[in-house]
Coordinates of C-alpha atoms and ligand atoms in Angstrom, one line a residue:
M1 CA -122.6 13.0 -64.0
G2 CA -121.8 11.2 -66.9
R3 CA -118.2 11.7 -68.3
L4 CA -117.5 13.7 -71.8
H5 CA -114.7 11.3 -73.6
I6 CA -113.4 13.4 -76.4
L7 CA -112.0 10.2 -79.1
D8 CA -108.8 12.2 -80.3
H9 CA -107.1 9.1 -81.9
P10 CA -105.8 10.8 -85.7
L11 CA -107.5 8.9 -87.9
I12 CA -110.7 9.5 -86.3
Q13 CA -110.0 13.4 -86.4
H14 CA -108.6 12.8 -90.1
K15 CA -111.9 11.4 -90.9
L16 CA -114.0 13.4 -89.3
T17 CA -112.6 17.2 -91.3
Y18 CA -113.3 15.7 -94.5
I19 CA -116.8 14.8 -92.8
R20 CA -117.2 18.0 -92.4
A21 CA -116.1 19.4 -95.4
K22 CA -119.4 20.9 -97.3
D23 CA -118.0 19.3 -100.4
T24 CA -118.3 16.0 -99.8
G25 CA -120.9 14.4 -101.5
T26 CA -122.9 11.9 -100.0
K27 CA -121.5 8.2 -101.5
E28 CA -118.1 9.6 -99.2
F29 CA -119.9 11.0 -96.7
R30 CA -121.3 7.7 -95.9
A31 CA -118.0 5.5 -96.3
L32 CA -116.6 8.0 -94.3
V33 CA -119.4 8.0 -91.6
E34 CA -119.3 4.1 -91.0
E35 CA -115.6 4.1 -90.9
V36 CA -115.2 6.7 -88.5
S37 CA -118.0 4.9 -86.3
M38 CA -115.7 2.0 -86.5
L39 CA -113.1 3.3 -84.8
M40 CA -115.3 5.3 -82.3
A41 CA -116.5 1.8 -81.3
Y42 CA -112.9 0.2 -81.2
E43 CA -111.8 3.2 -78.1
I44 CA -115.8 2.7 -76.8
T45 CA -115.5 -1.5 -76.0
R46 CA -112.1 -1.0 -74.8
D47 CA -113.9 -1.6 -71.0
L48 CA -116.2 -4.5 -71.6
P49 CA -115.9 -7.3 -68.7
L50 CA -113.8 -10.1 -70.3
V51 CA -114.4 -13.3 -68.5
E52 CA -111.7 -16.1 -69.0
T53 CA -112.3 -19.7 -70.7
T54 CA -110.6 -22.2 -72.4
V55 CA -110.0 -22.4 -75.8
E56 CA -108.7 -25.2 -77.4
T57 CA -105.6 -24.9 -80.2
P58 CA -104.4 -27.0 -82.6
V59 CA -101.2 -27.6 -80.3
G60 CA -102.8 -27.4 -77.1
V61 CA -105.7 -25.1 -74.9
A62 CA -104.8 -21.7 -74.2
Q63 CA -106.6 -19.6 -70.9
T64 CA -108.0 -17.0 -72.9
K65 CA -111.1 -14.6 -72.5
V66 CA -113.9 -13.5 -74.0
I67 CA -116.9 -10.9 -73.3
E68 CA -118.7 -11.5 -70.8
G69 CA -122.2 -11.6 -70.7
R70 CA -125.6 -11.3 -73.5
T71 CA -124.2 -9.4 -76.6
L72 CA -124.1 -5.4 -77.1
A73 CA -127.1 -3.3 -78.1
L74 CA -126.5 -0.3 -80.6
V75 CA -129.4 1.6 -81.0
P76 CA -129.5 4.2 -83.6
V77 CA -131.6 7.2 -83.3
L78 CA -133.3 7.0 -86.8
R79 CA -132.6 8.5 -89.1
A80 CA -128.8 9.7 -88.9
G81 CA -127.3 6.6 -86.2
L82 CA -128.2 4.5 -89.1
G83 CA -125.0 5.7 -90.8
M84 CA -123.1 4.6 -88.1
V85 CA -124.7 1.0 -87.5
H86 CA -122.6 -0.9 -89.8
G87 CA -119.4 0.7 -89.2
I88 CA -119.6 -0.8 -85.2
L89 CA -121.1 -3.8 -87.1
N90 CA -117.6 -4.7 -88.9
L91 CA -116.0 -5.1 -85.1
I92 CA -119.4 -6.5 -83.4
P93 CA -121.1 -8.5 -85.6
N94 CA -122.7 -9.6 -82.8
A95 CA -124.5 -7.3 -81.3
K96 CA -128.6 -6.6 -81.3
V97 CA -129.6 -3.7 -83.3
G98 CA -132.2 -1.9 -81.6
H99 CA -134.5 1.5 -83.0
I100 CA -135.8 4.7 -82.2
G101 CA -137.1 7.0 -84.5
L102 CA -137.8 10.2 -83.1
Y103 CA -137.9 13.4 -85.0
R104 CA -137.2 17.2 -84.0
D105 CA -139.9 19.1 -84.3
P106 CA -138.5 21.9 -86.8
D107 CA -140.3 25.0 -84.7
T108 CA -140.1 23.5 -81.4
L109 CA -137.0 22.0 -82.1
Q110 CA -138.9 18.7 -79.4
P111 CA -138.0 15.6 -80.0
V112 CA -141.4 13.6 -81.5
E113 CA -140.7 9.8 -81.1
Y114 CA -142.4 8.0 -84.0
Y115 CA -140.8 4.5 -83.7
C116 CA -139.6 2.1 -80.6
K117 CA -138.7 -1.8 -81.5
L118 CA -135.5 -2.8 -79.0
P119 CA -133.8 -6.1 -78.6
Q120 CA -135.2 -8.1 -75.7
Y121 CA -133.2 -8.6 -72.5
M122 CA -131.9 -5.2 -72.2
E123 CA -131.2 -5.1 -68.2
E124 CA -128.8 -7.7 -68.9
R125 CA -127.0 -5.9 -72.1
D126 CA -124.0 -3.7 -72.3
V127 CA -126.6 -0.7 -74.5
I128 CA -125.2 2.2 -76.5
V129 CA -127.1 4.6 -78.3
I130 CA -126.2 6.5 -81.6
D131 CA -126.6 9.8 -82.7
P132 CA -124.5 11.5 -85.3
M133 CA -125.2 14.9 -84.0
L134 CA -125.4 16.0 -79.8
A135 CA -127.5 19.5 -80.6
T136 CA -129.6 21.0 -77.9
G137 CA -130.0 17.1 -76.1
G138 CA -133.6 16.7 -76.9
S139 CA -133.2 13.8 -79.1
A140 CA -130.3 12.2 -77.1
S141 CA -132.5 12.7 -73.7
A142 CA -136.0 11.1 -74.8
A143 CA -133.8 7.9 -76.5
L144 CA -131.3 7.1 -73.3
R145 CA -135.1 8.0 -71.5
A146 CA -136.7 4.9 -74.3
V147 CA -134.2 2.3 -73.9
K148 CA -133.8 3.0 -69.6
A149 CA -138.0 2.6 -69.6
R150 CA -137.5 -1.4 -71.0
G151 CA -135.1 -2.2 -68.7
A152 CA -130.9 -1.1 -70.2
S153 CA -129.4 0.4 -66.6
S154 CA -125.4 -0.3 -68.8
I155 CA -125.9 2.4 -71.5
K156 CA -123.2 4.3 -73.7
L157 CA -124.2 7.4 -75.5
M158 CA -122.0 8.1 -78.7
C159 CA -122.3 10.6 -81.3
L160 CA -120.0 12.1 -83.6
V161 CA -120.3 15.9 -83.0
A162 CA -121.3 17.3 -79.7
A163 CA -122.6 20.9 -78.9
P164 CA -122.1 22.2 -74.8
E165 CA -125.6 22.7 -74.3
G166 CA -126.2 18.8 -75.8
V167 CA -123.8 17.8 -73.4
A168 CA -125.0 19.8 -70.1
R169 CA -128.7 18.6 -71.4
V170 CA -127.7 14.5 -71.2
Q171 CA -125.7 15.3 -68.0
A172 CA -128.2 17.0 -66.2
D173 CA -131.2 14.3 -67.1
H174 CA -128.9 10.9 -67.4
P175 CA -125.9 11.7 -65.1
D176 CA -125.5 7.5 -65.4
V177 CA -124.8 7.5 -68.6
D178 CA -120.9 8.5 -70.6
I179 CA -120.7 10.6 -73.9
Y180 CA -118.6 9.4 -76.4
A181 CA -117.8 12.5 -79.4
A182 CA -115.4 12.9 -81.6
A183 CA -115.5 16.7 -80.9
L184 CA -116.5 19.3 -79.1
D185 CA -117.9 22.7 -80.5
Q186 CA -118.9 25.9 -80.1
G187 CA -122.5 26.3 -80.1
L188 CA -125.7 26.0 -81.6
N189 CA -127.0 29.1 -84.0
D190 CA -130.8 30.1 -84.1
H191 CA -132.1 26.7 -85.6
G192 CA -130.3 24.3 -83.7
Y193 CA -128.0 23.7 -85.7
I194 CA -124.1 23.2 -84.5
V195 CA -121.3 25.7 -85.7
P196 CA -119.5 24.6 -87.7
G197 CA -121.1 21.0 -87.0
L198 CA -121.5 19.2 -90.1
G199 CA -124.6 20.4 -91.3
D200 CA -128.2 17.9 -91.6
A201 CA -126.1 14.3 -90.9
G202 CA -129.6 12.8 -92.4
D203 CA -129.8 14.8 -95.2
R204 CA -126.2 14.4 -96.2
L205 CA -126.4 10.7 -95.0
F206 CA -129.4 10.3 -97.2
G207 CA -128.8 12.6 -100.1
T208 CA -132.3 14.5 -98.5
R209 CA -132.6 18.2 -98.6
Ligands
PRP1 C1 -131.5 15.3 -85.9 C2 -130.0 14.7 -85.3 C3 -130.7 13.8 -83.8 C4 -131.3 15.6 -83.8 C5 -129.7 16.3 -82.6 O1 -132.3 14.7 -86.2 O2 -129.7 12.9 -86.2 O3 -130.8 12.9 -83.8 O4 -131.1 15.9 -84.9 O5 -130.5 17.3 -82.4 P1 -130.8 17.5 -80.9 O6 -130.1 17.6 -80.0 O7 -131.2 19.1 -81.1 O8 -132.3 17.0 -80.7 P2 -133.8 15.2 -87.0 O9 -134.2 15.2 -86.3 O10 -133.0 16.5 -87.8 O11 -133.8 13.7 -88.1 P3 -133.5 12.8 -88.8 O12 -132.5 11.7 -88.6 O13 -134.1 12.1 -89.4 O14 -132.4 13.8 -89.6
URA2 N1 -129.0 17.7 -86.2 C1 -128.1 17.9 -87.1 O1 -128.6 16.7 -88.6 N2 -127.2 18.3 -87.0 C2 -127.2 19.0 -86.8 O2 -126.3 20.3 -86.6 C3 -128.1 19.5 -85.7 C4 -129.3 18.6 -85.4

């Protein structure tokens, strides 16, 4: 079964508090999500494989290391996942970025796919699927299915806030995928929102309602 990793670095937890606060406006919300995403990416990429190499310095030759294989693929789930991409790209500027468009039908809460464009050679890349909210888990499960259908096999799921229901759904549907979150909350309300969560991530990022 995939593991749930809660990233409890103090800077991540501190910033998440202000992301959650209902009085945090769009500009600050966006900036904080970007900052927290960069910090989370630092933790999530801790186990990337390295290969030995050499580099000529001004005074000699250093035996050193670089990340093995093809560059990573980041796959944000539209819309809200977009808010996390730039923070990660600050750390990993060469990463390729694919996009999966999903929205949750407000009545059935089922994800509806409307767009999918991924980098080439997904089967050779480490892939991070990104969505700030893991609520029922329907969207994340569909996004993971979509990247697997295009060949990906080394996949992590990154979210800001997870609900137990979403974690259980992803673990059941995708036992090979580890989940990385900044917080595991109490559960879902009748509208499928995470409680206490942070509200509607897409609306708060983009100032819509
Ligand atoms: C939100 C969120 C996730 C999804 C999580 O997207 O960004 O993608 O809901 O819910 P789930 O785990 O129950 O599937 P939403 O459908 O509101 O679309 P948006 O990002 O375009 O606002
Ligand atoms: N989508 C959101 O944006 N927030 C939630 O709490 C649940 C789904």
